[in-house]
CSV table of N, CA and C in Angstrom, one decimal:
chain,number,residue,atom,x,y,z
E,1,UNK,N,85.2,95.7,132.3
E,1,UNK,CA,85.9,96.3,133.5
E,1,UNK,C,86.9,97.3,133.0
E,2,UNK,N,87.2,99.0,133.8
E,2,UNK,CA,87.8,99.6,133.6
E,2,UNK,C,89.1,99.0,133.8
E,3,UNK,N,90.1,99.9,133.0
E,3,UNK,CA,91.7,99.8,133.8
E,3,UNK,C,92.0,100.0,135.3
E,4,UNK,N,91.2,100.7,135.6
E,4,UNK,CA,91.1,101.6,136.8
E,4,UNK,C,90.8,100.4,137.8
E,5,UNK,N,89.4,99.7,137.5
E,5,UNK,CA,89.3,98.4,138.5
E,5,UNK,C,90.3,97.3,138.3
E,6,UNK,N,90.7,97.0,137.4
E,6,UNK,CA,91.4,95.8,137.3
E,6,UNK,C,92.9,96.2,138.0
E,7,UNK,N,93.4,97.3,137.9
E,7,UNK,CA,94.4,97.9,139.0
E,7,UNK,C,94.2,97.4,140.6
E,8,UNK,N,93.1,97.9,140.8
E,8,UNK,CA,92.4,98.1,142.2
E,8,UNK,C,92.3,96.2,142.3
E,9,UNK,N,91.8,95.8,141.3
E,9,UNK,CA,91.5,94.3,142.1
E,9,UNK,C,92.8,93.6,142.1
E,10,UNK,N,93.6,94.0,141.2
E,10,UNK,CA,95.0,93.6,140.9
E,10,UNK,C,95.8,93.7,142.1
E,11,UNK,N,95.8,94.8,142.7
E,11,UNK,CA,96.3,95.2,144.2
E,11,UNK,C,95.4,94.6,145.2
E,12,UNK,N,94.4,94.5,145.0
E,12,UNK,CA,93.4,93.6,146.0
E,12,UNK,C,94.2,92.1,146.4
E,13,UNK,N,94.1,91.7,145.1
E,13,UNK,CA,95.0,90.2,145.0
E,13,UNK,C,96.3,90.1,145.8
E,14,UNK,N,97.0,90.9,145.5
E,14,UNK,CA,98.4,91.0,145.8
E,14,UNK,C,98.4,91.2,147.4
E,15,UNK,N,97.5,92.2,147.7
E,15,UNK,CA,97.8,92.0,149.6
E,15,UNK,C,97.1,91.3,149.8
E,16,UNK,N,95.8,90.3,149.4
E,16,UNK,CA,95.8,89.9,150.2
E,16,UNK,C,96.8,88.2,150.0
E,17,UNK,N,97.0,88.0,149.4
E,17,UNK,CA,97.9,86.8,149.2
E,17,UNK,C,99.6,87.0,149.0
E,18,UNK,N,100.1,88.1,149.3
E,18,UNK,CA,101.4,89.0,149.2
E,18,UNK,C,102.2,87.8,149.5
E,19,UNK,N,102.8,87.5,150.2
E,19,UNK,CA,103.8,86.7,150.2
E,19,UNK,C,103.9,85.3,149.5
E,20,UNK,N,102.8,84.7,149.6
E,20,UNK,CA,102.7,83.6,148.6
E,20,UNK,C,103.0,83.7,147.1
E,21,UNK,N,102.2,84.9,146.7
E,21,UNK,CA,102.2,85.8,145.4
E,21,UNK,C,103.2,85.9,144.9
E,22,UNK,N,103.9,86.6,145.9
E,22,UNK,CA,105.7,87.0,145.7
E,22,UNK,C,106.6,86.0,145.4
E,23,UNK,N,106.4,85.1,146.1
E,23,UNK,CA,107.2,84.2,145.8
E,23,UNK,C,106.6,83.1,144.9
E,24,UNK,N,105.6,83.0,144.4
E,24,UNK,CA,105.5,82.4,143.2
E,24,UNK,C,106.3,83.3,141.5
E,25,UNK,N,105.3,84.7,141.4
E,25,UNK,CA,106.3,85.7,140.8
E,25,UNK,C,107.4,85.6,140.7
E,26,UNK,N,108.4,85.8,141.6
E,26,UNK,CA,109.7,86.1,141.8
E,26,UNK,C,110.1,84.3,141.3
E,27,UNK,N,109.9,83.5,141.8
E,27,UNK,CA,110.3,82.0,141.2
E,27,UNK,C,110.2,82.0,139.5
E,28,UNK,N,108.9,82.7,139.1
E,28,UNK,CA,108.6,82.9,137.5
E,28,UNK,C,109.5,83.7,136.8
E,29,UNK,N,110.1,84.7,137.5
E,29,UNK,CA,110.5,85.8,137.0
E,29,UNK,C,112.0,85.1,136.7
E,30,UNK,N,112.5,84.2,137.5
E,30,UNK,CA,113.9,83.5,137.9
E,30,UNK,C,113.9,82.9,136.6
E,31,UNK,N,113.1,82.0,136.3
E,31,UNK,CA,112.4,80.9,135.1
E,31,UNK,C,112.7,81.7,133.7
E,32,UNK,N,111.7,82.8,133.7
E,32,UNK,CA,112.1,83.5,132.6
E,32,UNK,C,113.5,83.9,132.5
E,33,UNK,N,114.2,84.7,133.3
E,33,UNK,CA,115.4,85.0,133.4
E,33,UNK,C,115.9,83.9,132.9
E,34,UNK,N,116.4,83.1,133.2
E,34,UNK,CA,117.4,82.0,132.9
E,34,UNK,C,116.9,81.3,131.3
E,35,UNK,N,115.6,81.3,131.0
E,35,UNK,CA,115.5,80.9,129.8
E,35,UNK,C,116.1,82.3,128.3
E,36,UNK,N,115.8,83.7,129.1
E,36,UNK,CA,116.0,83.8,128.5
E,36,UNK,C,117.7,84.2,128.4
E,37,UNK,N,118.5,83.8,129.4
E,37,UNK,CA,120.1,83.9,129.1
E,37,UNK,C,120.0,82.9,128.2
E,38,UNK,N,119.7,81.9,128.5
E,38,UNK,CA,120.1,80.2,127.8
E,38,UNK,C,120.0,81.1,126.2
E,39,UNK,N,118.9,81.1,125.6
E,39,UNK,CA,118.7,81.9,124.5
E,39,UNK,C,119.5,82.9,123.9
E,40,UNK,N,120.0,83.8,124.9
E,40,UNK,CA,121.2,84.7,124.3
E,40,UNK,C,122.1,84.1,124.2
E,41,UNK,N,122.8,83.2,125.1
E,41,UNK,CA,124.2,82.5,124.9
E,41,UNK,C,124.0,81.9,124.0
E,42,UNK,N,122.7,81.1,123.3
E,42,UNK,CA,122.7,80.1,122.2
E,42,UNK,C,123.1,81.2,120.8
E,43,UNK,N,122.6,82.2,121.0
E,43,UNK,CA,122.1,83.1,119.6
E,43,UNK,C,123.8,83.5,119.6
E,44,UNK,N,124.1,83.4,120.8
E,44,UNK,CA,125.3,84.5,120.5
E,44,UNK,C,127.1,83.4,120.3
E,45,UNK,N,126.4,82.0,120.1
E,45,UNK,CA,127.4,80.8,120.2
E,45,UNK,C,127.5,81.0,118.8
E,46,UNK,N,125.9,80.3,117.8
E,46,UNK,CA,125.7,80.9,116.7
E,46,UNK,C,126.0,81.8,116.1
E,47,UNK,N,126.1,83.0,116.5
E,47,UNK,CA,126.5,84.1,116.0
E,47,UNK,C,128.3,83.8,115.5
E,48,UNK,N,128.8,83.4,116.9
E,48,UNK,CA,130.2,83.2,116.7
E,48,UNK,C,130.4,82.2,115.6
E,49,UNK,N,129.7,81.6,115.6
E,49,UNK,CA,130.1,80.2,114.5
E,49,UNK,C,129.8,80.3,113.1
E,50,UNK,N,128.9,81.5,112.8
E,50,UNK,CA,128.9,82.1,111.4
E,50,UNK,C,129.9,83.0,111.2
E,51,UNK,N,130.4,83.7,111.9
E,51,UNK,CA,131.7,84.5,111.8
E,51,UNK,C,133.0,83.4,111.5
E,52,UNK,N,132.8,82.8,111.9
E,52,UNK,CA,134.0,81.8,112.0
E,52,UNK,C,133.8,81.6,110.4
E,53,UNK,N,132.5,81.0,110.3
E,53,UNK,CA,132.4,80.2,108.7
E,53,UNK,C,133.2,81.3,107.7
E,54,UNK,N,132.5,82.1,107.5
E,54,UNK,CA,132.5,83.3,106.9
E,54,UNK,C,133.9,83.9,106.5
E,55,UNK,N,134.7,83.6,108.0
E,55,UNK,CA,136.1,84.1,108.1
E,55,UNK,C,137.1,82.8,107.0
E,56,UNK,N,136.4,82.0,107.4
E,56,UNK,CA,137.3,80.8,106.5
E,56,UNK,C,136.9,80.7,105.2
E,57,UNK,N,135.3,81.0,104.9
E,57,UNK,CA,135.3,80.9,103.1
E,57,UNK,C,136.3,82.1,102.6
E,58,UNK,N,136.3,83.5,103.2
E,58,UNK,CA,136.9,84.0,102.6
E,58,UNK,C,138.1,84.0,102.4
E,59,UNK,N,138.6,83.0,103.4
E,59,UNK,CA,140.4,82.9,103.2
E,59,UNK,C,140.3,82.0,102.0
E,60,UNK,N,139.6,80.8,102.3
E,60,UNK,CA,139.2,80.2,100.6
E,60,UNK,C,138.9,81.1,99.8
E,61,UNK,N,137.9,81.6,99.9
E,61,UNK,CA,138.1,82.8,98.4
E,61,UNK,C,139.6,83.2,97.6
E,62,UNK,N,139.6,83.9,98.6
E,62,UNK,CA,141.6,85.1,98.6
E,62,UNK,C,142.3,83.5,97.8
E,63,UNK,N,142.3,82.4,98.1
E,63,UNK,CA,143.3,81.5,98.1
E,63,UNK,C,143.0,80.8,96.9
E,64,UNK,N,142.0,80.8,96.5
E,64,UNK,CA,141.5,80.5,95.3
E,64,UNK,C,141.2,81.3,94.1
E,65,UNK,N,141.2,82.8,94.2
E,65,UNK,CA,141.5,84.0,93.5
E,65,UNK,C,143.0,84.0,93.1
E,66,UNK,N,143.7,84.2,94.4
E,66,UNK,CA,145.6,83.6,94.0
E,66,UNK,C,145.7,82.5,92.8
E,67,UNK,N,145.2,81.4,93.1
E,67,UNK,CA,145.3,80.5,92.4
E,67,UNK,C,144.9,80.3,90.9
E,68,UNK,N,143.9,81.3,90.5
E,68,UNK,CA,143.4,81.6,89.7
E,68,UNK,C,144.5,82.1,88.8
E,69,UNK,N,144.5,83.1,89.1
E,69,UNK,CA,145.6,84.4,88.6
E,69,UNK,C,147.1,83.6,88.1
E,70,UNK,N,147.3,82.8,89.0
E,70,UNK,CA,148.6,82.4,88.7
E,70,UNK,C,148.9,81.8,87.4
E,71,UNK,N,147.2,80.7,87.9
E,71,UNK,CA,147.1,79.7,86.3
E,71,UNK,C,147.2,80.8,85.3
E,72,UNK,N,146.5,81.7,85.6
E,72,UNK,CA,146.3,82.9,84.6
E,72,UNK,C,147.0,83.1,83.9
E,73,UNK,N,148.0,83.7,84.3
E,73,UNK,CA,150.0,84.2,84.0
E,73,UNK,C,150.5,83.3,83.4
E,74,UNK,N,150.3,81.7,83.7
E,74,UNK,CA,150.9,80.6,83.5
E,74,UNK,C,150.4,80.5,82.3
E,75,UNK,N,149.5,80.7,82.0
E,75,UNK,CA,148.8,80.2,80.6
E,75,UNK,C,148.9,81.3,79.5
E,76,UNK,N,149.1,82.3,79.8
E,76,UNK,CA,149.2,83.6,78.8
E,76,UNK,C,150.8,83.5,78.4
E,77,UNK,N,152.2,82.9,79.3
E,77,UNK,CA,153.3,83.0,79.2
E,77,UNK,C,153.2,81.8,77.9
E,78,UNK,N,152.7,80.6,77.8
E,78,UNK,CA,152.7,79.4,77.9
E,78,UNK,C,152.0,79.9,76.4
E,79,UNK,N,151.1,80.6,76.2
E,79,UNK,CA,150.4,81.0,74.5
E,79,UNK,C,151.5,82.3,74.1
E,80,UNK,N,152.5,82.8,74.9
E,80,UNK,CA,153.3,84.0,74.4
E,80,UNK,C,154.6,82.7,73.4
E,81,UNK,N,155.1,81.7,74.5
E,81,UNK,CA,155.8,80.6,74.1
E,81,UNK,C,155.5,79.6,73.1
E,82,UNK,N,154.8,79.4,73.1
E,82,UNK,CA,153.9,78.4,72.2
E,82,UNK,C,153.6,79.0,70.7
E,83,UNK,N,152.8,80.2,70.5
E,83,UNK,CA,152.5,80.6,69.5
E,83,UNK,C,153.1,81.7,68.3
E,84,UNK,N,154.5,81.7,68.9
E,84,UNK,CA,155.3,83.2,68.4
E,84,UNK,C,155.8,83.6,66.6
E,85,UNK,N,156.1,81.9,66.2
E,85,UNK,CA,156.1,82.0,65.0
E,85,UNK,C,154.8,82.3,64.0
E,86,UNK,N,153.2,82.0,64.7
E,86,UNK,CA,152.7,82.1,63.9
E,86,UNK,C,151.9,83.7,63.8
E,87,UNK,N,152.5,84.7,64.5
E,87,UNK,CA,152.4,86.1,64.2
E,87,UNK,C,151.4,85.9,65.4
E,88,UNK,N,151.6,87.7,65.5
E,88,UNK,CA,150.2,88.4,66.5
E,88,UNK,C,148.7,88.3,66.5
E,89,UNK,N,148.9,87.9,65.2
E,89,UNK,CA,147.2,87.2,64.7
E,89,UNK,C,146.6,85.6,65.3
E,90,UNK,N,147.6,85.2,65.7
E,90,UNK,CA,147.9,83.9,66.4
E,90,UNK,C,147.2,84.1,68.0
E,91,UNK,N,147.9,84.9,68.2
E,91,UNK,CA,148.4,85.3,69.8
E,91,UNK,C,146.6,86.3,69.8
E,92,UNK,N,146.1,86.9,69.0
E,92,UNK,CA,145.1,87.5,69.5
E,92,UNK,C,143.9,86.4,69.4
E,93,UNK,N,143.6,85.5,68.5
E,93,UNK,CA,143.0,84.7,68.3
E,93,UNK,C,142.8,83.7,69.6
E,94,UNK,N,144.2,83.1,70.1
E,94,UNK,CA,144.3,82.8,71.5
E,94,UNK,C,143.6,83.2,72.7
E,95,UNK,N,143.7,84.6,72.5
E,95,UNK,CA,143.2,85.6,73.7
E,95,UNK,C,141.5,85.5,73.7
E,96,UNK,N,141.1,86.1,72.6
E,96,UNK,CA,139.3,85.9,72.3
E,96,UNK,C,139.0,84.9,73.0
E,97,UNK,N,139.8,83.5,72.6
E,97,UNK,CA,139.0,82.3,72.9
E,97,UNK,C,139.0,82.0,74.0
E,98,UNK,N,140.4,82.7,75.6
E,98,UNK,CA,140.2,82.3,76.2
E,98,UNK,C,139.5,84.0,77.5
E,99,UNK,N,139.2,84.2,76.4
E,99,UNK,CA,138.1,85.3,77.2
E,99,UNK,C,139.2,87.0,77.7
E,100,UNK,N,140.5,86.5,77.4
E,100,UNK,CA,141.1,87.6,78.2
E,100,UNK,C,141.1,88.7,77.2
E,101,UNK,N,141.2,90.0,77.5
E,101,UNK,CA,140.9,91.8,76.7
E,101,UNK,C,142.7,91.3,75.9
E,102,UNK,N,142.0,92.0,75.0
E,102,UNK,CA,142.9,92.1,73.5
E,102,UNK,C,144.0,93.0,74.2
């Protein structure tokens, strides 16, 4: 069957059962509508709640980077204290082992 007929019988259908049609349609059309809000508000609840995650690992990151660093300082002051009698050969040896640039 052409496009052409299936139009024609398509509109055939429609007047002669038009108002019943309509309002089946239009009931369907409500159906889909609302399913597919439900769907956006869900995607977009989701959406929010990975933003959220996201927002908070990174504050854990930053806060754990700080924390890092501090130990960092703490431990380099702590091998500057610790090791001064035994010369700069001491103090570099320190450093290699604990990974930090000469």
């Amino acid at each position: 069957m052409s496009l052409a007929m299936e139009e024609e019988e398509y509109s055939r259908l429609v007047m002669e059962s038009e108002p019943e049609w309509l309002r089946s349609e239009i009931k369907r059309l409500f159906q889909e509508l609302g399913e597919t809000t439900r769907e956006k508000i869900q995607a977009a609840e989701y959406g929010l709640a990975v933003l959220e995650e996201k927002q908070q690992l990174k504050q854990q990151y930053e806060e754990l980077e700080l924390e890092y660093e501090t130990i960092r300082t703490e431990m380099e002051q702590l091998k500057e204290v610790r090791w001064p009698q035994e010369g700069p050969r001491a103090l570099l040896w320190a450093r290699r082992l604990s990974g930090t640039p000469e």
